[in-house]
PDB file of C-alpha atoms and ligand atoms in Angstrom:
ATOM      1  CA  UNK L   1     -49.937  32.429 -15.055  1.00  0.00           C
ATOM      2  CA  UNK L   2     -47.520  33.978 -17.954  1.00  0.00           C
ATOM      3  CA  UNK L   3     -49.257  32.304 -20.703  1.00  0.00           C
ATOM      4  CA  UNK L   4     -52.492  34.142 -20.049  1.00  0.00           C
ATOM      5  CA  UNK L   5     -51.249  37.469 -21.963  1.00  0.00           C
ATOM      6  CA  UNK L   6     -50.419  34.878 -24.790  1.00  0.00           C
ATOM      7  CA  UNK L   7     -53.526  33.388 -25.090  1.00  0.00           C
ATOM      8  CA  UNK L   8     -55.499  36.543 -24.814  1.00  0.00           C
ATOM      9  CA  UNK L   9     -53.290  38.353 -27.521  1.00  0.00           C
ATOM     10  CA  UNK L  10     -53.791  35.354 -29.639  1.00  0.00           C
ATOM     11  CA  UNK L  11     -57.426  35.531 -29.243  1.00  0.00           C
ATOM     12  CA  UNK L  12     -57.417  39.006 -30.110  1.00  0.00           C
ATOM     13  CA  UNK L  13     -55.501  38.253 -33.408  1.00  0.00           C
ATOM     14  CA  UNK L  14     -57.473  35.352 -34.562  1.00  0.00           C
ATOM     15  CA  UNK L  15     -61.058  35.931 -33.663  1.00  0.00           C
ATOM     16  CA  UNK L  16     -62.346  33.130 -35.976  1.00  0.00           C
ATOM     17  CA  UNK L  17     -60.095  30.305 -34.426  1.00  0.00           C
ATOM     18  CA  UNK L  18     -62.670  28.774 -32.676  1.00  0.00           C
ATOM     19  CA  UNK L  19     -61.728  25.595 -30.702  1.00  0.00           C
ATOM     20  CA  UNK L  20     -63.549  23.011 -28.490  1.00  0.00           C
ATOM     21  CA  UNK L  21     -66.912  23.868 -29.896  1.00  0.00           C
ATOM     22  CA  UNK L  22     -69.174  22.038 -31.903  1.00  0.00           C
ATOM     23  CA  UNK L  23     -72.385  23.455 -33.014  1.00  0.00           C
ATOM     24  CA  UNK L  24     -75.680  21.438 -33.886  1.00  0.00           C
ATOM     25  CA  UNK L  25     -77.545  25.019 -34.381  1.00  0.00           C
ATOM     26  CA  UNK L  26     -77.100  27.770 -36.832  1.00  0.00           C
ATOM     27  CA  UNK L  27     -73.949  30.179 -36.424  1.00  0.00           C
ATOM     28  CA  UNK L  28     -74.556  33.799 -37.014  1.00  0.00           C
ATOM     29  CA  UNK L  29     -72.812  36.775 -36.789  1.00  0.00           C
ATOM     30  CA  UNK L  30     -75.703  39.436 -36.852  1.00  0.00           C
ATOM     31  CA  UNK L  31     -74.178  42.083 -34.606  1.00  0.00           C
ATOM     32  CA  UNK L  32     -71.036  43.226 -36.665  1.00  0.00           C
ATOM     33  CA  UNK L  33     -71.607  46.468 -38.074  1.00  0.00           C
ATOM     34  CA  UNK L  34     -69.955  48.092 -41.049  1.00  0.00           C
ATOM     35  CA  UNK L  35     -69.238  51.297 -38.784  1.00  0.00           C
ATOM     36  CA  UNK L  36     -68.855  51.825 -35.034  1.00  0.00           C
ATOM     37  CA  UNK L  37     -72.513  53.201 -35.015  1.00  0.00           C
ATOM     38  CA  UNK L  38     -73.807  50.032 -36.554  1.00  0.00           C
ATOM     39  CA  UNK L  39     -72.192  47.991 -34.134  1.00  0.00           C
ATOM     40  CA  UNK L  40     -73.780  46.174 -31.404  1.00  0.00           C
ATOM     41  CA  UNK L  41     -74.926  48.833 -28.643  1.00  0.00           C
ATOM     42  CA  UNK L  42     -75.888  48.109 -25.017  1.00  0.00           C
ATOM     43  CA  UNK L  43     -78.907  46.139 -24.866  1.00  0.00           C
ATOM     44  CA  UNK L  44     -79.273  45.744 -28.431  1.00  0.00           C
ATOM     45  CA  UNK L  45     -80.295  42.054 -29.553  1.00  0.00           C
ATOM     46  CA  UNK L  46     -81.326  42.038 -33.210  1.00  0.00           C
ATOM     47  CA  UNK L  47     -80.563  38.553 -33.778  1.00  0.00           C
ATOM     48  CA  UNK L  48     -82.455  35.621 -32.115  1.00  0.00           C
ATOM     49  CA  UNK L  49     -79.472  34.468 -29.955  1.00  0.00           C
ATOM     50  CA  UNK L  50     -80.425  33.269 -26.759  1.00  0.00           C
ATOM     51  CA  UNK L  51     -77.698  35.344 -24.844  1.00  0.00           C
ATOM     52  CA  UNK L  52     -77.125  39.055 -24.401  1.00  0.00           C
ATOM     53  CA  UNK L  53     -73.962  41.167 -24.017  1.00  0.00           C
ATOM     54  CA  UNK L  54     -74.514  44.832 -22.275  1.00  0.00           C
ATOM     55  CA  UNK L  55     -72.243  47.596 -21.491  1.00  0.00           C
ATOM     56  CA  UNK L  56     -71.218  50.845 -23.051  1.00  0.00           C
ATOM     57  CA  UNK L  57     -69.661  48.842 -25.862  1.00  0.00           C
ATOM     58  CA  UNK L  58     -66.952  51.316 -26.388  1.00  0.00           C
ATOM     59  CA  UNK L  59     -63.160  50.883 -26.663  1.00  0.00           C
ATOM     60  CA  UNK L  60     -61.639  50.294 -23.300  1.00  0.00           C
ATOM     61  CA  UNK L  61     -65.071  49.136 -21.650  1.00  0.00           C
ATOM     62  CA  UNK L  62     -66.308  46.069 -19.963  1.00  0.00           C
ATOM     63  CA  UNK L  63     -68.976  44.089 -21.094  1.00  0.00           C
ATOM     64  CA  UNK L  64     -71.225  41.736 -19.202  1.00  0.00           C
ATOM     65  CA  UNK L  65     -73.079  39.003 -20.856  1.00  0.00           C
ATOM     66  CA  UNK L  66     -75.767  36.653 -19.929  1.00  0.00           C
ATOM     67  CA  UNK L  67     -76.525  33.197 -21.379  1.00  0.00           C
ATOM     68  CA  UNK L  68     -78.820  30.091 -20.138  1.00  0.00           C
ATOM     69  CA  UNK L  69     -77.475  28.645 -17.165  1.00  0.00           C
ATOM     70  CA  UNK L  70     -75.116  25.884 -17.845  1.00  0.00           C
ATOM     71  CA  UNK L  71     -73.832  27.406 -21.380  1.00  0.00           C
ATOM     72  CA  UNK L  72     -70.128  27.355 -22.285  1.00  0.00           C
ATOM     73  CA  UNK L  73     -69.004  30.570 -23.621  1.00  0.00           C
ATOM     74  CA  UNK L  74     -65.808  31.520 -25.472  1.00  0.00           C
ATOM     75  CA  UNK L  75     -64.284  34.828 -26.641  1.00  0.00           C
ATOM     76  CA  UNK L  76     -62.442  34.850 -30.088  1.00  0.00           C
ATOM     77  CA  UNK L  77     -62.111  31.192 -29.465  1.00  0.00           C
ATOM     78  CA  UNK L  78     -60.963  30.801 -25.880  1.00  0.00           C
ATOM     79  CA  UNK L  79     -63.150  29.714 -23.138  1.00  0.00           C
ATOM     80  CA  UNK L  80     -64.451  32.184 -20.735  1.00  0.00           C
ATOM     81  CA  UNK L  81     -65.441  31.566 -17.154  1.00  0.00           C
ATOM     82  CA  UNK L  82     -69.213  31.330 -16.726  1.00  0.00           C
ATOM     83  CA  UNK L  83     -71.200  31.829 -13.391  1.00  0.00           C
ATOM     84  CA  UNK L  84     -73.418  28.922 -12.601  1.00  0.00           C
ATOM     85  CA  UNK L  85     -76.393  31.333 -13.689  1.00  0.00           C
ATOM     86  CA  UNK L  86     -74.794  32.131 -16.782  1.00  0.00           C
ATOM     87  CA  UNK L  87     -73.040  35.324 -16.297  1.00  0.00           C
ATOM     88  CA  UNK L  88     -69.660  36.250 -18.019  1.00  0.00           C
ATOM     89  CA  UNK L  89     -67.594  39.352 -18.486  1.00  0.00           C
ATOM     90  CA  UNK L  90     -64.906  40.374 -21.170  1.00  0.00           C
ATOM     91  CA  UNK L  91     -63.054  43.858 -22.128  1.00  0.00           C
ATOM     92  CA  UNK L  92     -62.725  45.559 -25.416  1.00  0.00           C
ATOM     93  CA  UNK L  93     -59.371  46.838 -25.568  1.00  0.00           C
ATOM     94  CA  UNK L  94     -58.587  50.740 -25.538  1.00  0.00           C
ATOM     95  CA  UNK L  95     -57.739  50.551 -29.126  1.00  0.00           C
ATOM     96  CA  UNK L  96     -59.329  47.578 -30.418  1.00  0.00           C
ATOM     97  CA  UNK L  97     -60.521  47.902 -34.235  1.00  0.00           C
ATOM     98  CA  UNK L  98     -61.639  44.226 -34.742  1.00  0.00           C
ATOM     99  CA  UNK L  99     -64.805  42.746 -33.303  1.00  0.00           C
ATOM    100  CA  UNK L 100     -64.716  40.479 -30.570  1.00  0.00           C
ATOM    101  CA  UNK L 101     -66.722  37.261 -31.261  1.00  0.00           C
ATOM    102  CA  UNK L 102     -68.777  35.615 -28.347  1.00  0.00           C
ATOM    103  CA  UNK L 103     -69.754  32.164 -28.693  1.00  0.00           C
ATOM    104  CA  UNK L 104     -72.193  30.241 -26.673  1.00  0.00           C
ATOM    105  CA  UNK L 105     -72.998  26.503 -26.535  1.00  0.00           C
ATOM    106  CA  UNK L 106     -76.185  26.035 -24.721  1.00  0.00           C
ATOM    107  CA  UNK L 107     -76.593  23.295 -22.523  1.00  0.00           C
ATOM    108  CA  UNK L 108     -79.445  21.578 -24.505  1.00  0.00           C
ATOM    109  CA  UNK L 109     -77.081  21.492 -27.624  1.00  0.00           C
ATOM    110  CA  UNK L 110     -77.254  24.153 -30.218  1.00  0.00           C
ATOM    111  CA  UNK L 111     -75.664  27.544 -29.920  1.00  0.00           C
ATOM    112  CA  UNK L 112     -74.904  31.198 -31.229  1.00  0.00           C
ATOM    113  CA  UNK L 113     -72.176  33.123 -32.010  1.00  0.00           C
ATOM    114  CA  UNK L 114     -72.175  36.922 -32.555  1.00  0.00           C
ATOM    115  CA  UNK L 115     -69.449  39.793 -33.211  1.00  0.00           C
ATOM    116  CA  UNK L 116     -69.331  42.985 -31.337  1.00  0.00           C
ATOM    117  CA  UNK L 117     -67.264  45.875 -32.799  1.00  0.00           C
ATOM    118  CA  UNK L 118     -66.618  48.524 -30.103  1.00  0.00           C
ATOM    119  CA  UNK L 119     -67.392  51.921 -30.546  1.00  0.00           C
ATOM    120  CA  UNK L 120     -64.301  53.763 -31.395  1.00  0.00           C
ATOM    121  CA  UNK L 121     -63.200  56.827 -29.031  1.00  0.00           C
ATOM    122  CA  UNK L 122     -61.219  59.789 -29.503  1.00  0.00           C
ATOM    123  CA  UNK L 123     -58.580  59.974 -26.876  1.00  0.00           C
ATOM    124  CA  UNK L 124     -57.175  63.472 -25.751  1.00  0.00           C
ATOM    125  CA  UNK L 125     -53.852  64.813 -25.052  1.00  0.00           C
ATOM    126  CA  UNK L 126     -53.109  65.863 -21.702  1.00  0.00           C
ATOM    127  CA  UNK L 127     -49.665  67.564 -20.401  1.00  0.00           C
ATOM    128  CA  UNK L 128     -48.608  67.427 -16.752  1.00  0.00           C
ATOM    129  CA  UNK L 129     -46.161  69.613 -15.389  1.00  0.00           C
ATOM    130  CA  UNK L 130     -44.686  69.796 -11.887  1.00  0.00           C
ATOM    131  CA  UNK L 131     -44.315  66.298 -11.353  1.00  0.00           C
ATOM    132  CA  UNK L 132     -41.309  64.812  -9.360  1.00  0.00           C
ATOM    133  CA  UNK L 133     -38.569  64.541 -11.685  1.00  0.00           C
ATOM    134  CA  UNK L 134     -37.622  61.202 -10.034  1.00  0.00           C
ATOM    135  CA  UNK L 135     -41.041  59.538 -10.962  1.00  0.00           C
ATOM    136  CA  UNK L 136     -40.886  60.941 -14.739  1.00  0.00           C
ATOM    137  CA  UNK L 137     -37.316  59.772 -15.027  1.00  0.00           C
ATOM    138  CA  UNK L 138     -36.578  57.263 -12.324  1.00  0.00           C
ATOM    139  CA  UNK L 139     -33.028  57.081 -11.114  1.00  0.00           C
ATOM    140  CA  UNK L 140     -31.197  53.693 -12.242  1.00  0.00           C
ATOM    141  CA  UNK L 141     -31.155  52.522  -8.562  1.00  0.00           C
ATOM    142  CA  UNK L 142     -35.178  52.099  -8.168  1.00  0.00           C
ATOM    143  CA  UNK L 143     -35.339  50.632 -11.879  1.00  0.00           C
ATOM    144  CA  UNK L 144     -35.735  47.097 -10.473  1.00  0.00           C
ATOM    145  CA  UNK L 145     -38.141  47.920  -7.745  1.00  0.00           C
ATOM    146  CA  UNK L 146     -40.524  49.398 -10.082  1.00  0.00           C
ATOM    147  CA  UNK L 147     -40.035  46.508 -12.477  1.00  0.00           C
ATOM    148  CA  UNK L 148     -40.770  44.303  -9.641  1.00  0.00           C
ATOM    149  CA  UNK L 149     -44.176  46.153  -8.602  1.00  0.00           C
ATOM    150  CA  UNK L 150     -45.196  46.387 -12.270  1.00  0.00           C
ATOM    151  CA  UNK L 151     -44.999  42.298 -12.452  1.00  0.00           C
ATOM    152  CA  UNK L 152     -46.740  41.953  -8.885  1.00  0.00           C
ATOM    153  CA  UNK L 153     -49.628  43.904 -10.208  1.00  0.00           C
ATOM    154  CA  UNK L 154     -49.461  42.513 -13.780  1.00  0.00           C
ATOM    155  CA  UNK L 155     -49.554  38.941 -11.959  1.00  0.00           C
ATOM    156  CA  UNK L 156     -52.437  40.019  -9.619  1.00  0.00           C
ATOM    157  CA  UNK L 157     -54.502  41.099 -12.666  1.00  0.00           C
ATOM    158  CA  UNK L 158     -54.423  37.660 -14.031  1.00  0.00           C
ATOM    159  CA  UNK L 159     -56.432  36.021 -11.524  1.00  0.00           C
ATOM    160  CA  UNK L 160     -59.808  34.268 -12.819  1.00  0.00           C
ATOM    161  CA  UNK L 161     -61.669  34.226  -9.672  1.00  0.00           C
ATOM    162  CA  UNK L 162     -64.839  32.423  -9.660  1.00  0.00           C
ATOM    163  CA  UNK L 163     -66.640  35.329  -8.017  1.00  0.00           C
ATOM    164  CA  UNK L 164     -69.071  37.553  -9.716  1.00  0.00           C
ATOM    165  CA  UNK L 165     -68.923  40.899  -7.744  1.00  0.00           C
ATOM    166  CA  UNK L 166     -68.498  42.648 -10.938  1.00  0.00           C
ATOM    167  CA  UNK L 167     -72.255  41.852 -11.994  1.00  0.00           C
ATOM    168  CA  UNK L 168     -73.704  44.456  -9.781  1.00  0.00           C
ATOM    169  CA  UNK L 169     -71.879  47.381 -11.299  1.00  0.00           C
ATOM    170  CA  UNK L 170     -69.593  49.975  -9.721  1.00  0.00           C
ATOM    171  CA  UNK L 171     -69.857  53.074  -7.529  1.00  0.00           C
ATOM    172  CA  UNK L 172     -67.643  55.825  -7.749  1.00  0.00           C
ATOM    173  CA  UNK L 173     -65.013  55.383  -5.129  1.00  0.00           C
ATOM    174  CA  UNK L 174     -64.509  59.007  -4.305  1.00  0.00           C
ATOM    175  CA  UNK L 175     -65.744  62.409  -4.534  1.00  0.00           C
ATOM    176  CA  UNK L 176     -63.640  65.019  -6.554  1.00  0.00           C
ATOM    177  CA  UNK L 177     -63.113  66.757  -9.762  1.00  0.00           C
ATOM    178  CA  UNK L 178     -62.389  64.504 -12.690  1.00  0.00           C
ATOM    179  CA  UNK L 179     -58.853  66.040 -13.520  1.00  0.00           C
ATOM    180  CA  UNK L 180     -57.685  63.237 -15.735  1.00  0.00           C
ATOM    181  CA  UNK L 181     -59.501  60.957 -18.045  1.00  0.00           C
ATOM    182  CA  UNK L 182     -59.049  57.395 -19.517  1.00  0.00           C
ATOM    183  CA  UNK L 183     -56.818  57.015 -22.430  1.00  0.00           C
ATOM    184  CA  UNK L 184     -55.163  60.492 -22.708  1.00  0.00           C
ATOM    185  CA  UNK L 185     -51.642  60.599 -24.194  1.00  0.00           C
ATOM    186  CA  UNK L 186     -49.702  62.004 -21.447  1.00  0.00           C
ATOM    187  CA  UNK L 187     -46.735  64.459 -21.602  1.00  0.00           C
ATOM    188  CA  UNK L 188     -45.227  64.501 -18.268  1.00  0.00           C
ATOM    189  CA  UNK L 189     -42.768  67.498 -17.419  1.00  0.00           C
ATOM    190  CA  UNK L 190     -42.356  67.444 -21.330  1.00  0.00           C
ATOM    191  CA  UNK L 191     -41.773  63.788 -21.615  1.00  0.00           C
ATOM    192  CA  UNK L 192     -44.031  61.412 -23.655  1.00  0.00           C
ATOM    193  CA  UNK L 193     -45.131  58.864 -21.431  1.00  0.00           C
ATOM    194  CA  UNK L 194     -47.567  55.904 -21.881  1.00  0.00           C
ATOM    195  CA  UNK L 195     -51.291  56.576 -22.203  1.00  0.00           C
ATOM    196  CA  UNK L 196     -53.340  57.542 -18.916  1.00  0.00           C
ATOM    197  CA  UNK L 197     -55.029  54.190 -17.884  1.00  0.00           C
ATOM    198  CA  UNK L 198     -57.376  55.517 -15.423  1.00  0.00           C
ATOM    199  CA  UNK L 199     -59.625  58.192 -14.046  1.00  0.00           C
ATOM    200  CA  UNK L 200     -58.394  60.741 -11.863  1.00  0.00           C
ATOM    201  CA  UNK L 201     -60.515  62.303  -9.242  1.00  0.00           C
ATOM    202  CA  UNK L 202     -58.737  65.435  -7.405  1.00  0.00           C
ATOM    203  CA  UNK L 203     -60.090  65.889  -3.834  1.00  0.00           C
ATOM    204  CA  UNK L 204     -58.339  67.034  -0.599  1.00  0.00           C
ATOM    205  CA  UNK L 205     -56.065  64.734   0.985  1.00  0.00           C
ATOM    206  CA  UNK L 206     -57.236  62.469   3.489  1.00  0.00           C
ATOM    207  CA  UNK L 207     -60.830  62.177   1.440  1.00  0.00           C
ATOM    208  CA  UNK L 208     -62.042  58.836   1.912  1.00  0.00           C
ATOM    209  CA  UNK L 209     -61.897  56.505  -0.945  1.00  0.00           C
ATOM    210  CA  UNK L 210     -64.600  53.558  -0.619  1.00  0.00           C
ATOM    211  CA  UNK L 211     -64.860  50.253  -2.309  1.00  0.00           C
ATOM    212  CA  UNK L 212     -66.940  50.630  -5.499  1.00  0.00           C
ATOM    213  CA  UNK L 213     -68.192  46.849  -5.260  1.00  0.00           C
ATOM    214  CA  UNK L 214     -67.700  43.949  -3.194  1.00  0.00           C
ATOM    215  CA  UNK L 215     -64.167  42.226  -3.826  1.00  0.00           C
ATOM    216  CA  UNK L 216     -61.122  40.512  -2.556  1.00  0.00           C
ATOM    217  CA  UNK L 217     -58.183  42.737  -1.881  1.00  0.00           C
ATOM    218  CA  UNK L 218     -55.097  41.170  -3.752  1.00  0.00           C
ATOM    219  CA  UNK L 219     -52.430  44.044  -3.034  1.00  0.00           C
ATOM    220  CA  UNK L 220     -52.330  46.553  -0.575  1.00  0.00           C
ATOM    221  CA  UNK L 221     -48.596  48.259  -0.563  1.00  0.00           C
ATOM    222  CA  UNK L 222     -46.593  51.278  -0.904  1.00  0.00           C
ATOM    223  CA  UNK L 223     -45.228  51.478  -4.540  1.00  0.00           C
ATOM    224  CA  UNK L 224     -42.665  53.937  -6.096  1.00  0.00           C
ATOM    225  CA  UNK L 225     -44.693  55.260  -8.732  1.00  0.00           C
ATOM    226  CA  UNK L 226     -48.247  54.358  -7.673  1.00  0.00           C
ATOM    227  CA  UNK L 227     -47.560  55.337  -4.084  1.00  0.00           C
ATOM    228  CA  UNK L 228     -50.123  53.795  -1.577  1.00  0.00           C
ATOM    229  CA  UNK L 229     -51.901  51.059  -4.101  1.00  0.00           C
ATOM    230  CA  UNK L 230     -54.523  48.775  -3.458  1.00  0.00           C
ATOM    231  CA  UNK L 231     -55.728  46.161  -6.012  1.00  0.00           C
ATOM    232  CA  UNK L 232     -59.107  44.572  -5.467  1.00  0.00           C
ATOM    233  CA  UNK L 233     -60.422  41.383  -7.778  1.00  0.00           C
ATOM    234  CA  UNK L 234     -64.128  41.402  -8.404  1.00  0.00           C
ATOM    235  CA  UNK L 235     -64.222  38.064 -10.119  1.00  0.00           C
ATOM    236  CA  UNK L 236     -63.569  36.570 -13.697  1.00  0.00           C
ATOM    237  CA  UNK L 237     -60.546  38.783 -14.346  1.00  0.00           C
ATOM    238  CA  UNK L 238     -62.403  42.102 -13.542  1.00  0.00           C
ATOM    239  CA  UNK L 239     -60.026  44.054 -11.105  1.00  0.00           C
ATOM    240  CA  UNK L 240     -60.095  47.838  -9.675  1.00  0.00           C
ATOM    241  CA  UNK L 241     -56.811  49.715  -8.375  1.00  0.00           C
ATOM    242  CA  UNK L 242     -56.413  52.645  -6.427  1.00  0.00           C
ATOM    243  CA  UNK L 243     -53.375  54.759  -6.436  1.00  0.00           C
ATOM    244  CA  UNK L 244     -51.555  57.730  -4.861  1.00  0.00           C
ATOM    245  CA  UNK L 245     -53.437  56.907  -1.380  1.00  0.00           C
ATOM    246  CA  UNK L 246     -52.157  58.657   1.858  1.00  0.00           C
ATOM    247  CA  UNK L 247     -53.396  55.891   3.963  1.00  0.00           C
ATOM    248  CA  UNK L 248     -54.406  52.312   3.187  1.00  0.00           C
ATOM    249  CA  UNK L 249     -56.849  50.731   5.469  1.00  0.00           C
ATOM    250  CA  UNK L 250     -57.552  47.026   4.190  1.00  0.00           C
ATOM    251  CA  UNK L 251     -54.909  44.431   3.670  1.00  0.00           C
ATOM    252  CA  UNK L 252     -54.329  41.580   1.094  1.00  0.00           C
ATOM    253  CA  UNK L 253     -56.672  38.822   1.632  1.00  0.00           C
ATOM    254  CA  UNK L 254     -59.476  40.997   2.954  1.00  0.00           C
ATOM    255  CA  UNK L 255     -63.069  40.813   1.501  1.00  0.00           C
ATOM    256  CA  UNK L 256     -64.115  44.071   1.045  1.00  0.00           C
ATOM    257  CA  UNK L 257     -67.959  45.262   0.596  1.00  0.00           C
ATOM    258  CA  UNK L 258     -69.364  47.918  -1.516  1.00  0.00           C
ATOM    259  CA  UNK L 259     -69.162  51.022   0.210  1.00  0.00           C
ATOM    260  CA  UNK L 260     -66.590  50.088   2.679  1.00  0.00           C
ATOM    261  CA  UNK L 261     -63.585  52.597   3.279  1.00  0.00           C
ATOM    262  CA  UNK L 262     -60.378  51.280   2.015  1.00  0.00           C
ATOM    263  CA  UNK L 263     -58.096  54.328   2.220  1.00  0.00           C
ATOM    264  CA  UNK L 264     -57.729  58.117   1.750  1.00  0.00           C
ATOM    265  CA  UNK L 265     -56.648  60.262  -1.130  1.00  0.00           C
ATOM    266  CA  UNK L 266     -53.316  61.404  -1.121  1.00  0.00           C
ATOM    267  CA  UNK L 267     -50.233  62.405  -3.596  1.00  0.00           C
ATOM    268  CA  UNK L 268     -48.092  59.677  -3.098  1.00  0.00           C
ATOM    269  CA  UNK L 269     -45.780  58.267  -6.044  1.00  0.00           C
ATOM    270  CA  UNK L 270     -45.998  60.241  -9.183  1.00  0.00           C
ATOM    271  CA  UNK L 271     -48.650  62.680  -8.345  1.00  0.00           C
ATOM    272  CA  UNK L 272     -48.725  66.470  -8.643  1.00  0.00           C
ATOM    273  CA  UNK L 273     -51.237  66.840  -5.743  1.00  0.00           C
ATOM    274  CA  UNK L 274     -53.733  64.928  -3.891  1.00  0.00           C
ATOM    275  CA  UNK L 275     -55.932  62.659  -6.126  1.00  0.00           C
ATOM    276  CA  UNK L 276     -57.183  59.198  -6.574  1.00  0.00           C
ATOM    277  CA  UNK L 277     -56.320  57.372  -9.789  1.00  0.00           C
ATOM    278  CA  UNK L 278     -58.782  54.899 -10.384  1.00  0.00           C
ATOM    279  CA  UNK L 279     -58.086  52.007 -12.681  1.00  0.00           C
ATOM    280  CA  UNK L 280     -60.070  48.836 -14.022  1.00  0.00           C
ATOM    281  CA  UNK L 281     -58.732  46.182 -15.874  1.00  0.00           C
ATOM    282  CA  UNK L 282     -60.122  42.618 -17.512  1.00  0.00           C
ATOM    283  CA  UNK L 283     -57.126  40.855 -16.954  1.00  0.00           C
ATOM    284  CA  UNK L 284     -54.539  42.781 -18.527  1.00  0.00           C
ATOM    285  CA  UNK L 285     -56.790  44.689 -20.830  1.00  0.00           C
ATOM    286  CA  UNK L 286     -57.039  48.374 -19.546  1.00  0.00           C
ATOM    287  CA  UNK L 287     -60.750  49.574 -19.220  1.00  0.00           C
ATOM    288  CA  UNK L 288     -62.310  52.955 -18.338  1.00  0.00           C
ATOM    289  CA  UNK L 289     -63.979  52.544 -14.711  1.00  0.00           C
ATOM    290  CA  UNK L 290     -66.508  55.371 -15.649  1.00  0.00           C
ATOM    291  CA  UNK L 291     -67.930  53.321 -18.150  1.00  0.00           C
ATOM    292  CA  UNK L 292     -69.029  50.765 -15.698  1.00  0.00           C
ATOM    293  CA  UNK L 293     -70.422  52.985 -12.879  1.00  0.00           C
ATOM    294  CA  UNK L 294     -73.736  52.667 -11.595  1.00  0.00           C
ATOM    295  CA  UNK L 295     -73.960  55.976  -9.696  1.00  0.00           C
ATOM    296  CA  UNK L 296     -73.558  59.472 -11.364  1.00  0.00           C
ATOM    297  CA  UNK L 297     -70.466  61.212 -11.396  1.00  0.00           C
ATOM    298  CA  UNK L 298     -69.846  62.875  -7.963  1.00  0.00           C
ATOM    299  CA  UNK L 299     -69.761  66.383  -7.402  1.00  0.00           C
ATOM    300  CA  UNK L 300     -66.649  68.226  -6.574  1.00  0.00           C
ATOM    301  CA  UNK L 301     -66.147  68.740  -2.748  1.00  0.00           C
TER     302      UNK L 301
HETATM  303 ZN1   ZN Z 401     -53.807  59.177 -12.962  1.00  0.00          ZN
END
């Protein structure tokens, strides 16, 4: 599975390196805009391509495609999994400034290729103080544990499961105040950290957390930085994660249903107070789950 990172990176760096596709029909790249505002937007199909790609079409967002059943689909020249009825997913990187090239070969021969340039986002800076210092600058004796946990999460996100639970969209998993947004540059206790790859929902400890969509639990464990941690696989590389839980109510291998209570909000791991850190990935690409929600942002409790 180690190679997946290299495969995806290579794909992003070489968008025209198509392999394994022979076209009988015309190839077009009509959707590439000259500015982010001119790029393909959700539901916009200016060309005659027989496939569609929808989503918020922003940096750090999940895109979902629909092609004729039996089609072969590639992203930047690399094959994507496709459901029997022609559905597929991919993610735009949080800092992606090059278009993603989607190529579809139809079952009746012929094909189309279109580029999608994600709309650029402005990420804010957030200073967080009062964090346990041993979670900002962990002591040497826990570094191996932290590295092992990060590796475990990385590997769990590489599953290319045949499921399509991501297709139905995502509900907000918990109520609360949105106390942290995706992509912000974090300065924790005065120390510059990696960007904040998730959405924080602050709510009282013990508040229920519910699965936002059906899926398969890949990880449910207690981690040093992430605290009570659960990772759900929604198919085709789309996963969501739940951090800092005070209680975990599922286990690895469980199939969960939308709305099922999976845990409770807490302040375990690197946290100043009770909140849910909700993350979404497409393989290792970090995505903003708030851009894939089908329900309105919840009210604070
Ligand atoms: Zn967070």
